[in-house]
PDB file of C-alpha atoms in Angstrom:
ATOM      1  CA  MET A   1       0.000   0.000   0.000  1.00 52.00           C
ATOM      2  CA  SER A   2       2.822   2.400   0.875  1.00 63.00           C
ATOM      3  CA  ASP A   3       4.527   1.633  -2.466  1.00 63.00           C
ATOM      4  CA  THR A   4       1.382   2.687  -4.354  1.00 70.00           C
ATOM      5  CA  VAL A   5       1.133   5.954  -2.434  1.00 66.00           C
ATOM      6  CA  ALA A   6       4.820   6.675  -3.037  1.00 65.00           C
ATOM      7  CA  ALA A   7       4.400   5.997  -6.763  1.00 68.00           C
ATOM      8  CA  LYS A   8       1.436   8.373  -6.942  1.00 69.00           C
ATOM      9  CA  ASN A   9       3.363  11.041  -5.082  1.00 74.00           C
ATOM     10  CA  GLY A  10       6.289  10.633  -7.477  1.00 73.00           C
ATOM     11  CA  VAL A  11       4.039  11.042 -10.540  1.00 78.00           C
ATOM     12  CA  THR A  12       2.341  14.069  -8.964  1.00 86.00           C
ATOM     13  CA  THR A  13       5.712  15.648  -8.258  1.00 86.00           C
ATOM     14  CA  GLN A  14       6.803  15.116 -11.863  1.00 83.00           C
ATOM     15  CA  TYR A  15       3.600  16.679 -13.186  1.00 81.00           C
ATOM     16  CA  LEU A  16       3.948  19.663 -10.858  1.00 85.00           C
ATOM     17  CA  ALA A  17       7.536  20.214 -11.978  1.00 84.00           C
ATOM     18  CA  ARG A  18       6.535  19.975 -15.637  1.00 87.00           C
ATOM     19  CA  VAL A  19       3.624  22.426 -15.151  1.00 89.00           C
ATOM     20  CA  ALA A  20       5.886  24.879 -13.306  1.00 87.00           C
ATOM     21  CA  GLU A  21       8.443  24.655 -16.103  1.00 88.00           C
ATOM     22  CA  ASP A  22       5.744  25.239 -18.754  1.00 90.00           C
ATOM     23  CA  LEU A  23       4.388  28.225 -16.812  1.00 91.00           C
ATOM     24  CA  GLU A  24       7.830  29.777 -16.558  1.00 89.00           C
ATOM     25  CA  GLN A  25       8.449  29.234 -20.273  1.00 90.00           C
ATOM     26  CA  ASN A  26       5.044  30.740 -21.085  1.00 92.00           C
ATOM     27  CA  LEU A  27       5.823  33.819 -19.003  1.00 91.00           C
ATOM     28  CA  LYS A  28       9.188  34.315 -20.720  1.00 90.00           C
ATOM     29  CA  GLU A  29       7.529  34.027 -24.124  1.00 90.00           C
ATOM     30  CA  GLN A  30       4.913  36.616 -23.120  1.00 93.00           C
ATOM     31  CA  GLU A  31       7.648  39.010 -21.972  1.00 90.00           C
ATOM     32  CA  ARG A  32       9.552  38.535 -25.244  1.00 90.00           C
ATOM     33  CA  LEU A  33       6.477  39.162 -27.391  1.00 92.00           C
ATOM     34  CA  GLY A  34       5.486  42.143 -25.258  1.00 91.00           C
ATOM     35  CA  THR A  35       8.925  43.661 -25.777  1.00 90.00           C
ATOM     36  CA  GLU A  36       8.780  43.153 -29.541  1.00 90.00           C
ATOM     37  CA  ILE A  37       5.283  44.654 -29.708  1.00 93.00           C
ATOM     38  CA  ALA A  38       6.386  47.708 -27.732  1.00 91.00           C
ATOM     39  CA  VAL A  39       9.382  48.236 -30.024  1.00 91.00           C
ATOM     40  CA  LEU A  40       7.157  47.927 -33.096  1.00 93.00           C
ATOM     41  CA  GLN A  41       4.702  50.414 -31.598  1.00 91.00           C
ATOM     42  CA  SER A  42       7.554  52.843 -31.002  1.00 88.00           C
ATOM     43  CA  GLN A  43       8.696  52.447 -34.615  1.00 90.00           C
ATOM     44  CA  LEU A  44       5.112  52.930 -35.822  1.00 93.00           C
ATOM     45  CA  ALA A  45       4.834  56.160 -33.811  1.00 90.00           C
ATOM     46  CA  GLU A  46       8.060  57.406 -35.430  1.00 88.00           C
ATOM     47  CA  LEU A  47       6.729  56.609 -38.910  1.00 91.00           C
ATOM     48  CA  GLU A  48       3.483  58.436 -38.151  1.00 91.00           C
ATOM     49  CA  ALA A  49       5.460  61.477 -36.984  1.00 88.00           C
ATOM     50  CA  ASP A  50       7.532  61.347 -40.194  1.00 86.00           C
ATOM     51  CA  ARG A  51       4.356  61.147 -42.256  1.00 90.00           C
ATOM     52  CA  THR A  52       2.960  64.253 -40.526  1.00 88.00           C
ATOM     53  CA  VAL A  53       6.114  66.211 -41.385  1.00 83.00           C
ATOM     54  CA  LEU A  54       6.067  64.981 -44.994  1.00 86.00           C
ATOM     55  CA  VAL A  55       2.399  65.870 -45.416  1.00 86.00           C
ATOM     56  CA  SER A  56       3.113  69.364 -44.064  1.00 81.00           C
ATOM     57  CA  LEU A  57       5.937  69.779 -46.578  1.00 82.00           C
ATOM     58  CA  GLN A  58       3.714  68.507 -49.371  1.00 82.00           C
ATOM     59  CA  GLU A  59       1.021  71.021 -48.466  1.00 84.00           C
ATOM     60  CA  ALA A  60       3.621  73.784 -48.252  1.00 81.00           C
ATOM     61  CA  LEU A  61       4.727  73.012 -51.815  1.00 82.00           C
ATOM     62  CA  GLY A  62       1.114  73.192 -53.000  1.00 79.00           C
ATOM     63  CA  ALA A  63       1.086  69.628 -54.336  1.00 66.00           C
ATOM     64  CA  THR A  64      -2.157  68.699 -52.588  1.00 52.00           C
ATOM     65  CA  SER A  65      -4.247  71.774 -53.536  1.00 49.00           C
ATOM     66  CA  ALA A  66      -7.476  70.649 -55.215  1.00 48.00           C
ATOM     67  CA  PRO A  67      -8.607  72.393 -58.439  1.00 49.00           C
ATOM     68  CA  ALA A  68     -11.532  74.740 -58.127  1.00 46.00           C
ATOM     69  CA  THR A  69     -14.823  73.443 -59.406  1.00 49.00           C
ATOM     70  CA  SER A  70     -17.697  75.547 -60.663  1.00 49.00           C
ATOM     71  CA  ALA A  71     -21.374  74.704 -60.506  1.00 50.00           C
ATOM     72  CA  PRO A  72     -22.743  73.213 -63.759  1.00 54.00           C
ATOM     73  CA  ALA A  73     -24.893  75.553 -65.813  1.00 57.00           C
ATOM     74  CA  ALA A  74     -28.573  74.686 -65.999  1.00 57.00           C
ATOM     75  CA  PRO A  75     -29.670  73.491 -69.480  1.00 58.00           C
ATOM     76  CA  GLU A  76     -31.879  75.921 -71.373  1.00 60.00           C
ATOM     77  CA  PRO A  77     -35.121  74.656 -72.874  1.00 53.00           C
ATOM     78  CA  GLU A  78     -35.204  74.289 -76.642  1.00 55.00           C
ATOM     79  CA  SER A  79     -38.339  76.352 -77.087  1.00 52.00           C
ATOM     80  CA  ALA A  80     -40.092  78.721 -74.717  1.00 49.00           C
ATOM     81  CA  PRO A  81     -42.701  81.455 -75.035  1.00 50.00           C
ATOM     82  CA  ALA A  82     -41.517  85.049 -75.360  1.00 47.00           C
ATOM     83  CA  ALA A  83     -42.739  85.931 -71.862  1.00 44.00           C
ATOM     84  CA  THR A  84     -40.860  82.963 -70.420  1.00 44.00           C
ATOM     85  CA  VAL A  85     -37.644  84.035 -72.172  1.00 44.00           C
ATOM     86  CA  VAL A  86     -37.903  87.530 -70.742  1.00 44.00           C
ATOM     87  CA  ASP A  87     -38.548  86.218 -67.215  1.00 50.00           C
ATOM     88  CA  LYS A  88     -35.635  83.807 -67.512  1.00 48.00           C
ATOM     89  CA  LYS A  89     -33.239  86.580 -68.460  1.00 48.00           C
ATOM     90  CA  ASN A  90     -34.381  88.682 -65.516  1.00 51.00           C
ATOM     91  CA  THR A  91     -34.121  85.836 -62.979  1.00 51.00           C
ATOM     92  CA  ALA A  92     -30.924  84.274 -64.379  1.00 48.00           C
ATOM     93  CA  ALA A  93     -28.902  87.494 -64.179  1.00 50.00           C
ATOM     94  CA  PRO A  94     -28.260  87.334 -60.370  1.00 52.00           C
ATOM     95  CA  ALA A  95     -27.366  83.651 -60.615  1.00 50.00           C
ATOM     96  CA  LYS A  96     -24.801  84.331 -63.364  1.00 50.00           C
ATOM     97  CA  LYS A  97     -23.277  87.119 -61.289  1.00 51.00           C
ATOM     98  CA  ALA A  98     -23.065  84.827 -58.279  1.00 51.00           C
ATOM     99  CA  ARG A  99     -21.357  82.127 -60.370  1.00 57.00           C
ATOM    100  CA  ALA A 100     -18.925  84.677 -61.729  1.00 51.00           C
ATOM    101  CA  LYS A 101     -17.922  85.826 -58.246  1.00 54.00           C
ATOM    102  CA  LYS A 102     -17.629  82.412 -56.614  1.00 54.00           C
ATOM    103  CA  PRO A 103     -14.619  81.030 -58.604  1.00 52.00           C
ATOM    104  CA  ALA A 104     -12.751  84.300 -58.047  1.00 52.00           C
ATOM    105  CA  ALA A 105     -12.796  83.751 -54.252  1.00 50.00           C
ATOM    106  CA  VAL A 106     -11.475  80.183 -54.404  1.00 49.00           C
ATOM    107  CA  PRO A 107      -7.947  80.971 -55.760  1.00 53.00           C
ATOM    108  CA  VAL A 108      -7.538  83.709 -53.128  1.00 49.00           C
ATOM    109  CA  GLN A 109      -8.275  81.261 -50.306  1.00 57.00           C
ATOM    110  CA  ARG A 110      -6.016  78.647 -51.861  1.00 59.00           C
ATOM    111  CA  ALA A 111      -3.175  81.135 -52.275  1.00 52.00           C
ATOM    112  CA  ARG A 112      -3.596  82.288 -48.677  1.00 60.00           C
ATOM    113  CA  LYS A 113      -3.506  78.693 -47.421  1.00 57.00           C
ATOM    114  CA  THR A 114      -0.423  77.897 -49.509  1.00 56.00           C
ATOM    115  CA  LYS A 115       1.324  81.050 -48.339  1.00 54.00           C
ATOM    116  CA  THR A 116       0.594  80.242 -44.685  1.00 53.00           C
ATOM    117  CA  ALA A 117       1.821  76.653 -45.081  1.00 51.00           C
ATOM    118  CA  ALA A 118       4.973  77.825 -46.839  1.00 53.00           C
ATOM    119  CA  ALA A 119       5.687  80.439 -44.188  1.00 52.00           C
ATOM    120  CA  LYS A 120       5.503  77.832 -41.407  1.00 56.00           C
ATOM    121  CA  PRO A 121       8.923  76.175 -41.071  1.00 58.00           C
ATOM    122  CA  ALA A 122       9.092  72.406 -40.881  1.00 59.00           C
ATOM    123  CA  GLU A 123       9.754  71.134 -37.373  1.00 58.00           C
ATOM    124  CA  PRO A 124      13.124  69.395 -36.972  1.00 66.00           C
ATOM    125  CA  ARG A 125      12.944  65.644 -36.559  1.00 76.00           C
ATOM    126  CA  GLN A 126      13.509  64.590 -32.979  1.00 79.00           C
ATOM    127  CA  PRO A 127      15.587  61.522 -32.163  1.00 83.00           C
ATOM    128  CA  SER A 128      13.646  58.396 -31.244  1.00 87.00           C
ATOM    129  CA  LEU A 129      13.454  57.076 -27.701  1.00 87.00           C
ATOM    130  CA  VAL A 130      15.533  54.084 -28.800  1.00 90.00           C
ATOM    131  CA  THR A 131      18.326  56.424 -29.915  1.00 90.00           C
ATOM    132  CA  LEU A 132      18.122  58.491 -26.729  1.00 90.00           C
ATOM    133  CA  ALA A 133      18.304  55.428 -24.484  1.00 89.00           C
ATOM    134  CA  ARG A 134      21.201  53.906 -26.429  1.00 88.00           C
ATOM    135  CA  ASP A 135      23.178  57.172 -26.398  1.00 91.00           C
ATOM    136  CA  PHE A 136      22.553  57.582 -22.684  1.00 90.00           C
ATOM    137  CA  LEU A 137      23.865  54.087 -21.893  1.00 90.00           C
ATOM    138  CA  THR A 138      26.937  54.750 -24.033  1.00 90.00           C
ATOM    139  CA  SER A 139      27.726  57.904 -22.063  1.00 91.00           C
ATOM    140  CA  GLN A 140      27.497  56.117 -18.684  1.00 88.00           C
ATOM    141  CA  THR A 141      30.304  54.308 -16.883  1.00 87.00           C
ATOM    142  CA  GLU A 142      28.086  52.491 -14.372  1.00 89.00           C
ATOM    143  CA  PRO A 143      24.945  50.339 -14.725  1.00 91.00           C
ATOM    144  CA  ARG A 144      21.697  52.278 -14.535  1.00 91.00           C
ATOM    145  CA  SER A 145      18.168  51.178 -13.714  1.00 92.00           C
ATOM    146  CA  ALA A 146      15.192  51.904 -15.933  1.00 90.00           C
ATOM    147  CA  ALA A 147      13.922  54.454 -13.407  1.00 92.00           C
ATOM    148  CA  GLU A 148      17.233  56.331 -13.409  1.00 92.00           C
ATOM    149  CA  ILE A 149      17.390  56.361 -17.196  1.00 92.00           C
ATOM    150  CA  ALA A 150      13.765  57.509 -17.504  1.00 92.00           C
ATOM    151  CA  GLU A 151      14.345  60.315 -14.991  1.00 92.00           C
ATOM    152  CA  ALA A 152      17.500  61.508 -16.769  1.00 92.00           C
ATOM    153  CA  LEU A 153      15.851  61.463 -20.208  1.00 91.00           C
ATOM    154  CA  ALA A 154      12.764  63.241 -18.870  1.00 91.00           C
ATOM    155  CA  GLN A 155      14.967  66.026 -17.489  1.00 90.00           C
ATOM    156  CA  GLU A 156      16.865  66.368 -20.776  1.00 89.00           C
ATOM    157  CA  HIS A 157      13.682  66.269 -22.888  1.00 87.00           C
ATOM    158  CA  PRO A 158      10.797  67.638 -20.782  1.00 88.00           C
ATOM    159  CA  ASP A 159       8.606  68.116 -23.852  1.00 87.00           C
ATOM    160  CA  ARG A 160       8.675  64.406 -24.792  1.00 81.00           C
ATOM    161  CA  GLY A 161       6.597  63.147 -21.857  1.00 84.00           C
ATOM    162  CA  ILE A 162       8.897  60.180 -21.305  1.00 87.00           C
ATOM    163  CA  LYS A 163       7.456  57.437 -19.060  1.00 88.00           C
ATOM    164  CA  LYS A 164       9.288  54.815 -17.032  1.00 86.00           C
ATOM    165  CA  THR A 165       7.306  51.872 -18.456  1.00 89.00           C
ATOM    166  CA  VAL A 166       8.057  52.899 -22.040  1.00 90.00           C
ATOM    167  CA  VAL A 167      11.754  53.351 -21.229  1.00 90.00           C
ATOM    168  CA  ARG A 168      11.925  49.874 -19.648  1.00 89.00           C
ATOM    169  CA  THR A 169      10.298  48.346 -22.735  1.00 93.00           C
ATOM    170  CA  THR A 170      12.706  50.231 -24.996  1.00 91.00           C
ATOM    171  CA  LEU A 171      15.684  49.004 -22.978  1.00 91.00           C
ATOM    172  CA  GLU A 172      14.484  45.408 -23.226  1.00 89.00           C
ATOM    173  CA  GLY A 173      14.237  45.890 -26.978  1.00 91.00           C
ATOM    174  CA  LEU A 174      17.859  47.077 -27.053  1.00 90.00           C
ATOM    175  CA  VAL A 175      18.897  44.020 -25.028  1.00 90.00           C
ATOM    176  CA  ALA A 176      17.060  41.753 -27.493  1.00 90.00           C
ATOM    177  CA  LYS A 177      19.061  43.307 -30.355  1.00 89.00           C
ATOM    178  CA  ASN A 178      22.369  43.130 -28.425  1.00 89.00           C
ATOM    179  CA  HIS A 179      22.526  46.937 -28.302  1.00 87.00           C
ATOM    180  CA  ALA A 180      22.525  46.880 -24.486  1.00 90.00           C
ATOM    181  CA  GLN A 181      23.351  44.509 -21.630  1.00 89.00           C
ATOM    182  CA  ARG A 182      21.045  43.533 -18.785  1.00 89.00           C
ATOM    183  CA  SER A 183      22.200  42.571 -15.302  1.00 90.00           C
ATOM    184  CA  LYS A 184      20.345  41.776 -12.116  1.00 87.00           C
ATOM    185  CA  GLN A 185      21.373  42.637  -8.564  1.00 86.00           C
ATOM    186  CA  GLY A 186      18.929  41.129  -6.122  1.00 85.00           C
ATOM    187  CA  SER A 187      15.473  42.219  -7.225  1.00 86.00           C
ATOM    188  CA  SER A 188      16.770  45.222  -9.204  1.00 88.00           C
ATOM    189  CA  VAL A 189      17.555  45.215 -12.922  1.00 90.00           C
ATOM    190  CA  PHE A 190      20.310  47.391 -14.394  1.00 94.00           C
ATOM    191  CA  TYR A 191      21.315  48.204 -17.953  1.00 93.00           C
ATOM    192  CA  THR A 192      24.666  49.054 -19.515  1.00 92.00           C
ATOM    193  CA  ALA A 193      26.035  49.654 -22.989  1.00 90.00           C
ATOM    194  CA  PRO A 194      27.423  46.557 -24.770  1.00 85.00           C
ATOM    195  CA  ASP A 195      31.144  45.817 -24.723  1.00 78.00           C
ATOM    196  CA  PRO A 196      33.061  47.508 -27.567  1.00 70.00           C
ATOM    197  CA  ALA A 197      34.157  44.170 -28.993  1.00 63.00           C
ATOM    198  CA  GLU A 198      30.604  42.827 -28.965  1.00 57.00           C
ATOM    199  CA  ALA A 199      29.219  46.075 -30.392  1.00 53.00           C
ATOM    200  CA  SER A 200      31.748  46.012 -33.252  1.00 55.00           C
ATOM    201  CA  SER A 201      30.935  42.385 -34.045  1.00 55.00           C
ATOM    202  CA  ASN A 202      27.218  43.225 -34.096  1.00 54.00           C
ATOM    203  CA  GLY A 203      27.926  46.146 -36.416  1.00 51.00           C
ATOM    204  CA  SER A 204      29.915  43.970 -38.822  1.00 50.00           C
ATOM    205  CA  GLU A 205      27.150  41.359 -38.855  1.00 48.00           C
ATOM    206  CA  SER A 206      24.512  43.982 -39.609  1.00 46.00           C
ATOM    207  CA  SER A 207      26.648  45.432 -42.441  1.00 44.00           C
ATOM    208  CA  GLU A 208      26.899  41.986 -44.028  1.00 44.00           C
TER     209      GLU A 208
END
């Protein structure tokens, strides 16, 4: 009887170990995918910002101005009584004047819009958060936590609205691409720039 109980306990222990291992592997996979998604979202935000600048330049050059359209003239009847012809001339005169004035106002508005867009200078492209984080790690001689890096970048770029969670995700993306190193001290995680030899090897691989 005791042998049966021991066998059951051994099988249960094996299943528990396997489930724990699968759970840990599942969590790691979720973290990896979350990091990749965050990096892709950051790249998408950069592309959207680039598109906004390009559209502004396109409007400034007048490439997107739509041609003016005039209202179609009403067809005249083939035959009409004399009284009807006289009334039509009297009533159609204001409409013709209105049509003659309307197209004249459209080019003025278009020219004003084009002039305003051309006078507005294009905003300089700001470096991405990935570039800022990588440059910051390169300038440091000691490991830094995500909170320290986020605080430093927020002080240097107060208009960017940099958040700690986004910085941590960006740093994990750099680690995944071997553009940064990750170390753990107790429960704290620190980041440093990659070794020069490793960075040069990564650069040569990317050039190939």
